[in-house]
PDB file of C-alpha atoms in Angstrom:
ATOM      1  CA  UNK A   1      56.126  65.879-100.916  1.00  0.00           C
ATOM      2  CA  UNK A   2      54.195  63.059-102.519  1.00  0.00           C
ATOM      3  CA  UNK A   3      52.280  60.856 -99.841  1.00  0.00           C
ATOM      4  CA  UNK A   4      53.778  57.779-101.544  1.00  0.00           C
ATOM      5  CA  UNK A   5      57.073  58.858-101.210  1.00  0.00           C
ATOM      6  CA  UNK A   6      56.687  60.252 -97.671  1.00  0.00           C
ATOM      7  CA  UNK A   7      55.219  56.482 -97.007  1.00  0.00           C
ATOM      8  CA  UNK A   8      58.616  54.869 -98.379  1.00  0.00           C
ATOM      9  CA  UNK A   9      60.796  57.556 -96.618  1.00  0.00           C
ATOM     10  CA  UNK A  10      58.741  56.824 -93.242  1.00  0.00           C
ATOM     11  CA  UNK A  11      59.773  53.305 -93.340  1.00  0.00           C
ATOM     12  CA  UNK A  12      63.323  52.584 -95.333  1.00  0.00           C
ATOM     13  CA  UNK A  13      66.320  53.837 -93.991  1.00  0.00           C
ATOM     14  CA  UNK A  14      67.925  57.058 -95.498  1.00  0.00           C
ATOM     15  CA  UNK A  15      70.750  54.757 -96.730  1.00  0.00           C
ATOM     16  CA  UNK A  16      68.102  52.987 -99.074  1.00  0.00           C
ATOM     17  CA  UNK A  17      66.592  55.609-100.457  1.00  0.00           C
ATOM     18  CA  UNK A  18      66.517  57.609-103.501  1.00  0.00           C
ATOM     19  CA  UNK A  19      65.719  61.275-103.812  1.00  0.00           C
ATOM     20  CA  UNK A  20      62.215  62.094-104.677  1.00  0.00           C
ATOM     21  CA  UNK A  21      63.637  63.996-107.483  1.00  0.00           C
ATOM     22  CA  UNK A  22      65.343  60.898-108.716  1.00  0.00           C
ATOM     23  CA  UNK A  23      62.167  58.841-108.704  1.00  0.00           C
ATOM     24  CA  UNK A  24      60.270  61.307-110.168  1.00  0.00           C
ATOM     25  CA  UNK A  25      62.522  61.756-113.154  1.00  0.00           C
ATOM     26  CA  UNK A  26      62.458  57.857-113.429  1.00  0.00           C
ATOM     27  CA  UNK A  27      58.891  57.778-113.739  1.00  0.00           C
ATOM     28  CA  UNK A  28      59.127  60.396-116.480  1.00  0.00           C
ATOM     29  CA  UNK A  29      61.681  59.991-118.436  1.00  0.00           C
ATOM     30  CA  UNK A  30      61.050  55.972-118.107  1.00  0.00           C
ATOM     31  CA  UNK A  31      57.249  55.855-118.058  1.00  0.00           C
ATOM     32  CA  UNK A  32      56.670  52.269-119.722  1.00  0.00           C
ATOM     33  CA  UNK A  33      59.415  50.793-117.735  1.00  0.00           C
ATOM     34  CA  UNK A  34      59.712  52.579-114.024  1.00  0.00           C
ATOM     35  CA  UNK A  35      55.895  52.193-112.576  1.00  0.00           C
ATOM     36  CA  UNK A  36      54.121  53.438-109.436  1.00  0.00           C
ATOM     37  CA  UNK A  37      51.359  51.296-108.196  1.00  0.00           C
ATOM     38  CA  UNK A  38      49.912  52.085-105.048  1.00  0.00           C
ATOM     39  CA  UNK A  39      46.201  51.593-103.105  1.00  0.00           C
ATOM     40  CA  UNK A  40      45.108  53.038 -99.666  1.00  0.00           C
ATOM     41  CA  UNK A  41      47.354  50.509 -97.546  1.00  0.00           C
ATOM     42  CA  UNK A  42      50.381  49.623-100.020  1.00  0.00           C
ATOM     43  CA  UNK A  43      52.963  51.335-102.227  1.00  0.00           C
ATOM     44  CA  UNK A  44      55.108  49.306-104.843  1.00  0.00           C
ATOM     45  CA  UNK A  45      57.566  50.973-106.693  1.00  0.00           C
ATOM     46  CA  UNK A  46      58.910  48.507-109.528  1.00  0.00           C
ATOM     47  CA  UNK A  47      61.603  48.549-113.014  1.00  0.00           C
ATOM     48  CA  UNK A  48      59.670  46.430-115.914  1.00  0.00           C
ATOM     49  CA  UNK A  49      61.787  45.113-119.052  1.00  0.00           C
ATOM     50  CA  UNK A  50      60.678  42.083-121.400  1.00  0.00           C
ATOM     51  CA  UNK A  51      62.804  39.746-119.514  1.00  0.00           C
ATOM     52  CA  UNK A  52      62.476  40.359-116.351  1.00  0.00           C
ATOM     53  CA  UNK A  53      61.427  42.993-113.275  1.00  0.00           C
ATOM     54  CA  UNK A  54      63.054  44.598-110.267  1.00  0.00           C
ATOM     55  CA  UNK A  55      60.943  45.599-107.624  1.00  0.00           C
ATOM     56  CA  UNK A  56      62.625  49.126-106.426  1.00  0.00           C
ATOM     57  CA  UNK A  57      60.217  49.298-103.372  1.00  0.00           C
ATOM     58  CA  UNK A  58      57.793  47.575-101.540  1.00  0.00           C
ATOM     59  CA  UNK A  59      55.435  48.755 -98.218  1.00  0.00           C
ATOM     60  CA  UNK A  60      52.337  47.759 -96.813  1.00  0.00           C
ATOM     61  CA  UNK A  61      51.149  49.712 -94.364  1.00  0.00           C
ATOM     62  CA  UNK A  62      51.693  48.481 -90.729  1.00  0.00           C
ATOM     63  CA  UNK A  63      48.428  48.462 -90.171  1.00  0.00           C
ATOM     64  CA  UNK A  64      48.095  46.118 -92.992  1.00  0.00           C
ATOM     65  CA  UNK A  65      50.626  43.684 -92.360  1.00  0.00           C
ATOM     66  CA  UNK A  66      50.116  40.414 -91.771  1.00  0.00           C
ATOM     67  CA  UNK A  67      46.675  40.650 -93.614  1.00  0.00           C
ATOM     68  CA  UNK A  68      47.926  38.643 -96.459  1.00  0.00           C
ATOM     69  CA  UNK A  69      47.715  42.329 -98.729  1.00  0.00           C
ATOM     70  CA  UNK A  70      51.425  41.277 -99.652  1.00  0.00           C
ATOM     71  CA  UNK A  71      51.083  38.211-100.967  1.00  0.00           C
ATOM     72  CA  UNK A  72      48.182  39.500-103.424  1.00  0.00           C
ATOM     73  CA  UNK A  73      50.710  41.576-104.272  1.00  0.00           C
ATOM     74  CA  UNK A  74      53.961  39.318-105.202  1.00  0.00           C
ATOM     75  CA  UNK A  75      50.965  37.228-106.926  1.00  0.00           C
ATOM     76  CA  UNK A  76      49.752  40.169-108.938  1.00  0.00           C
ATOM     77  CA  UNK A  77      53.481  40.432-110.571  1.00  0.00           C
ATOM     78  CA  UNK A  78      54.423  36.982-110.712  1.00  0.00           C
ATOM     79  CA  UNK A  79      51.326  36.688-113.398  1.00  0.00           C
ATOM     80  CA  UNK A  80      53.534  38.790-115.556  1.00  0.00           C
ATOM     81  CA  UNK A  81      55.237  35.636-115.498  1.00  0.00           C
ATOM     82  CA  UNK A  82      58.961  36.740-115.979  1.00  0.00           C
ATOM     83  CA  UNK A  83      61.635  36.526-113.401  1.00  0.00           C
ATOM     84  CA  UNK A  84      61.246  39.411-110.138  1.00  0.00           C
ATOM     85  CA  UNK A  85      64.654  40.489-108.525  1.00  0.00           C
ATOM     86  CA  UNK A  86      64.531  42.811-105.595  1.00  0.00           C
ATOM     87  CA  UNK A  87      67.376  43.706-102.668  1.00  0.00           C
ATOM     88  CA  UNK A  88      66.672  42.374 -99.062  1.00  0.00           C
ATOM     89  CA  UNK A  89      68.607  43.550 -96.254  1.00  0.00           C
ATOM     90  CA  UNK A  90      70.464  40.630 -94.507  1.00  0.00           C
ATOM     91  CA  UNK A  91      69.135  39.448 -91.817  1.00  0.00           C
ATOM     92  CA  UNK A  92      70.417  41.556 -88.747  1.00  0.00           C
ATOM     93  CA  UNK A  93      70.195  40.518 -84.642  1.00  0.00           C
ATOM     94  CA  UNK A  94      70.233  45.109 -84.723  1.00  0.00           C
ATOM     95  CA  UNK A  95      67.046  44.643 -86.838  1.00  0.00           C
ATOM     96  CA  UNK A  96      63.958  42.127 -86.528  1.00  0.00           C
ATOM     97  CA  UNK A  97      62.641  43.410 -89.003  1.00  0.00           C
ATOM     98  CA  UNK A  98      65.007  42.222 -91.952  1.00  0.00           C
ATOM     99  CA  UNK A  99      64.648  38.316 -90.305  1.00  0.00           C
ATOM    100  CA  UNK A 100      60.590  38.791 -91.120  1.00  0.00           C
ATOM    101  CA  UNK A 101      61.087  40.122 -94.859  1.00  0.00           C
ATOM    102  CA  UNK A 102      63.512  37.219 -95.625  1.00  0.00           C
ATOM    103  CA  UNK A 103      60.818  34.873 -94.200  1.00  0.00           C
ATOM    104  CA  UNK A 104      58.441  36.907 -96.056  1.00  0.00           C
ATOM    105  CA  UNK A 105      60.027  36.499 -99.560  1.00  0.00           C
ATOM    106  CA  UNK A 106      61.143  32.919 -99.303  1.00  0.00           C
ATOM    107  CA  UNK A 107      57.259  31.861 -98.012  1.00  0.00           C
ATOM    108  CA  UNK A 108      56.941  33.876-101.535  1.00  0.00           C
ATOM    109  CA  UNK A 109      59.156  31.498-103.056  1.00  0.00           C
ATOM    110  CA  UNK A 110      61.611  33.815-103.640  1.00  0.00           C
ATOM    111  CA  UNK A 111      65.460  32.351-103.995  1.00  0.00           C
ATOM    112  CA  UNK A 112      68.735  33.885-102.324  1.00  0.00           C
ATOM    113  CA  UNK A 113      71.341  34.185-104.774  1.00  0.00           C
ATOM    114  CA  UNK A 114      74.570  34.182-102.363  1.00  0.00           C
ATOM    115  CA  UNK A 115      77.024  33.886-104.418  1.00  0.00           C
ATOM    116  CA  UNK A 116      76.357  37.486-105.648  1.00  0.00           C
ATOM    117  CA  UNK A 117      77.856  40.448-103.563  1.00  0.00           C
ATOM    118  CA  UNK A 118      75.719  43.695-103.478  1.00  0.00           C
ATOM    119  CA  UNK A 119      77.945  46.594-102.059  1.00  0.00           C
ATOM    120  CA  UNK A 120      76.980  50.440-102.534  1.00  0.00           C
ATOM    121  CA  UNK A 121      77.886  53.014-101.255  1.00  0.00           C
ATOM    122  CA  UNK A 122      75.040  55.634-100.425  1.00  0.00           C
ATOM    123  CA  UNK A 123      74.911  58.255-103.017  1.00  0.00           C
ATOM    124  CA  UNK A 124      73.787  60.766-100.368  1.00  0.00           C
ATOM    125  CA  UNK A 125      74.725  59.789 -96.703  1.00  0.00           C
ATOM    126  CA  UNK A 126      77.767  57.979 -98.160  1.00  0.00           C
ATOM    127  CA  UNK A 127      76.862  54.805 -95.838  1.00  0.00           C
ATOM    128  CA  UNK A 128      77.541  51.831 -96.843  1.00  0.00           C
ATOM    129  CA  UNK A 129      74.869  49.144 -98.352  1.00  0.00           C
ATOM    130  CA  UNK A 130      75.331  46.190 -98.562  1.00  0.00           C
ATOM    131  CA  UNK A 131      71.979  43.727 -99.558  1.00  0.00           C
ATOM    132  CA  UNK A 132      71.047  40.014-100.325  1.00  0.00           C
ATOM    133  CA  UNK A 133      69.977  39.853-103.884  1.00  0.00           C
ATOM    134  CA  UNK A 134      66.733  37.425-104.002  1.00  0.00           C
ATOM    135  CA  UNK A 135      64.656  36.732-106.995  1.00  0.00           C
ATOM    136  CA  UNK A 136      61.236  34.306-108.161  1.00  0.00           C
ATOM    137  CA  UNK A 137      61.061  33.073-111.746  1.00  0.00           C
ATOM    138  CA  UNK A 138      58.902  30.704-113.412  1.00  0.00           C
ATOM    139  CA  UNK A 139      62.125  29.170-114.773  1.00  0.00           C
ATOM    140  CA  UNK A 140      65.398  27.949-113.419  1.00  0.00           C
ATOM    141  CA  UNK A 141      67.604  30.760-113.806  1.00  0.00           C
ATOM    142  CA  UNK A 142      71.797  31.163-113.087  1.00  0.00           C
ATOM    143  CA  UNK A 143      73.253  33.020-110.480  1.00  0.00           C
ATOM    144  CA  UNK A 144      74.900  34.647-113.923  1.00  0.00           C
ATOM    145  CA  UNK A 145      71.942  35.712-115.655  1.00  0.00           C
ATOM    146  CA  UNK A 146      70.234  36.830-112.065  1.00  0.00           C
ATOM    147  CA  UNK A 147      73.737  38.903-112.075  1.00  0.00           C
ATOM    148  CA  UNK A 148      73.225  40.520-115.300  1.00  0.00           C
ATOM    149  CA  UNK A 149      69.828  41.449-114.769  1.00  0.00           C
ATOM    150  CA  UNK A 150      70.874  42.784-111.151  1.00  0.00           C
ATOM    151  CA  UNK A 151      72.925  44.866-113.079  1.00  0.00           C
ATOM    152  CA  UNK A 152      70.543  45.956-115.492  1.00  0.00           C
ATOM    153  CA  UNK A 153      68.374  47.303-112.865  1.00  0.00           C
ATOM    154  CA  UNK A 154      71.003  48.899-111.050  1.00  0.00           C
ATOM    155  CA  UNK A 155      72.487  51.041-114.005  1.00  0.00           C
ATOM    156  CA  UNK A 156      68.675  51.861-114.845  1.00  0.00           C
ATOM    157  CA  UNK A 157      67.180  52.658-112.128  1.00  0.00           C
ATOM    158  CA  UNK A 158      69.841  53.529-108.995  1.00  0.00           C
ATOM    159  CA  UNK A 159      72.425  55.068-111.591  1.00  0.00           C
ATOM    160  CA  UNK A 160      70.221  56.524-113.605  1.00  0.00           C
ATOM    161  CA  UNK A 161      71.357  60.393-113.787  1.00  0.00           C
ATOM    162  CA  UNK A 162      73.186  59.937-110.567  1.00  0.00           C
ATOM    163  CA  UNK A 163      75.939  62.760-111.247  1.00  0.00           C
ATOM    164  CA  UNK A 164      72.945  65.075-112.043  1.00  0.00           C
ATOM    165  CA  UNK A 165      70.746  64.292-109.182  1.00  0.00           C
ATOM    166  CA  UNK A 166      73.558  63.769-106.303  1.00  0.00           C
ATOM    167  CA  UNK A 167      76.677  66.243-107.651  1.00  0.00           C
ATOM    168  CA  UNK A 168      78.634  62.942-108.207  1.00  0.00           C
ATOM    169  CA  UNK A 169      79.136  60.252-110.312  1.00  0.00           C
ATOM    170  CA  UNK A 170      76.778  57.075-109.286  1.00  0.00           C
ATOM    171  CA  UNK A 171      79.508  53.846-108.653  1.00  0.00           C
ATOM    172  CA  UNK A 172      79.118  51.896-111.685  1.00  0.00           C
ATOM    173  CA  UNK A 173      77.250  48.171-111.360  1.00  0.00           C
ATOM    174  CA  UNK A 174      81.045  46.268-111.797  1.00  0.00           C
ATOM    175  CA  UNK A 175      81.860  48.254-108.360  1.00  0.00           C
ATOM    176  CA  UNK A 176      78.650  47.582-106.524  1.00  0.00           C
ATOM    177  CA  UNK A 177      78.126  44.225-107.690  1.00  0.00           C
ATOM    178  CA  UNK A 178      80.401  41.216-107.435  1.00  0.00           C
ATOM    179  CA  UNK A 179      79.829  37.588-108.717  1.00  0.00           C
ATOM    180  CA  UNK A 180      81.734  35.290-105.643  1.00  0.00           C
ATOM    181  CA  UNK A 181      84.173  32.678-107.241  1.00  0.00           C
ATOM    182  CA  UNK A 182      83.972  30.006-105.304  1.00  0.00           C
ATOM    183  CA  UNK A 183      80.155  29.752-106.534  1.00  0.00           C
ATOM    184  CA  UNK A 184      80.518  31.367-109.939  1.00  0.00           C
ATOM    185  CA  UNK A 185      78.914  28.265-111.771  1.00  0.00           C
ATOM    186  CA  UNK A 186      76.030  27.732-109.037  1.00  0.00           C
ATOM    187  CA  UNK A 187      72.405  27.941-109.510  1.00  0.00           C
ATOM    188  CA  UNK A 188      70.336  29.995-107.651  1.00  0.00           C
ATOM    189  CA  UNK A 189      69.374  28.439-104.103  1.00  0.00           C
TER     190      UNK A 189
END
């Protein structure tokens, strides 16, 4: 097993995770879109299209948390200066952790979108997912284009090959994700 991937299995829940199988078919059959970058104390695991980027995965090490290695990080994409998206887990009384990443991300200047709904179900422990869909761009973008590049990502990257790798067919991104009504014409907040 890859240290990077035992690093990101270490610390996300099983329901989160992809295969190491799946990744590493990402990164090969996707090289100049699905990237790997990773130093002695961090691993980041991002989706790159001329539009926009999805960051699959990111971990700093606990012993490196709270040194500020994170933000160099977010800063270090953001000059690719095109809008990030990324999934946060809601924040959760069960979990302090997920309160500290949303804090983390929004001191990032990252944006909540909450009028979309991000449901999965688990394509290995069948639990169910469900995640806050945040995103930074140098430009005001709609909760309908954030949507569509959600989407992207999701059909890309957690689809991608998902009856091969898993023995069933991946839910497809109209399923999983769900544009609320009430707030269909919204901007991002």
């Amino acid at each position: 097993m890859e240290s990077w991937f035992s690093n990101l299995r270490d610390y996300f829940p099983a329901k989160e995770m992809k295969s190491e199988k799946h990744m590493k078919e990402l990164f090969a059959e996707k090289p100049n879109s699905y990237k790997l970058d990773e130093g002695p104390h961090y691993t980041l695991v991002y989706y790159e299209k001329s539009d926009f980027l999805f960051i699959d995965y990111i971990l700093v090490n606990s012993s490196s948390r709270g040194s500020g290695l994170g933000s160099k990080i977010i800063d270090r994409v953001k000059k690719k200066n095109k809008m990030i998206v990324l999934e946060v887990d809601p924040i959760s009384q069960e979990d302090p952790e997920t309160a500290k990443r949303v804090r983390f991300y929004q001191k990032q200047n990252f944006k909540k979108v909450p009028s979309i709904e991000y449901v999965r179900r688990h394509p290995i422990t069948g639990e169910r997912s469900e995640m806050d869909i945040f995103y930074w761009s140098p430009n005001a973008e709609s909760a309908e284009w954030v949507m569509e590049k959600m989407k992207e990502a999701y059909e890309e990257v957690h689809a991608f090959k998902g009856l091969e790798m898993y023995g069933a067919p991946p839910q497809v991104a109209d399923e999983v994700l769900q544009l609320r009504e009430a707030k269909q014409s919204s901007k991002a907040e």
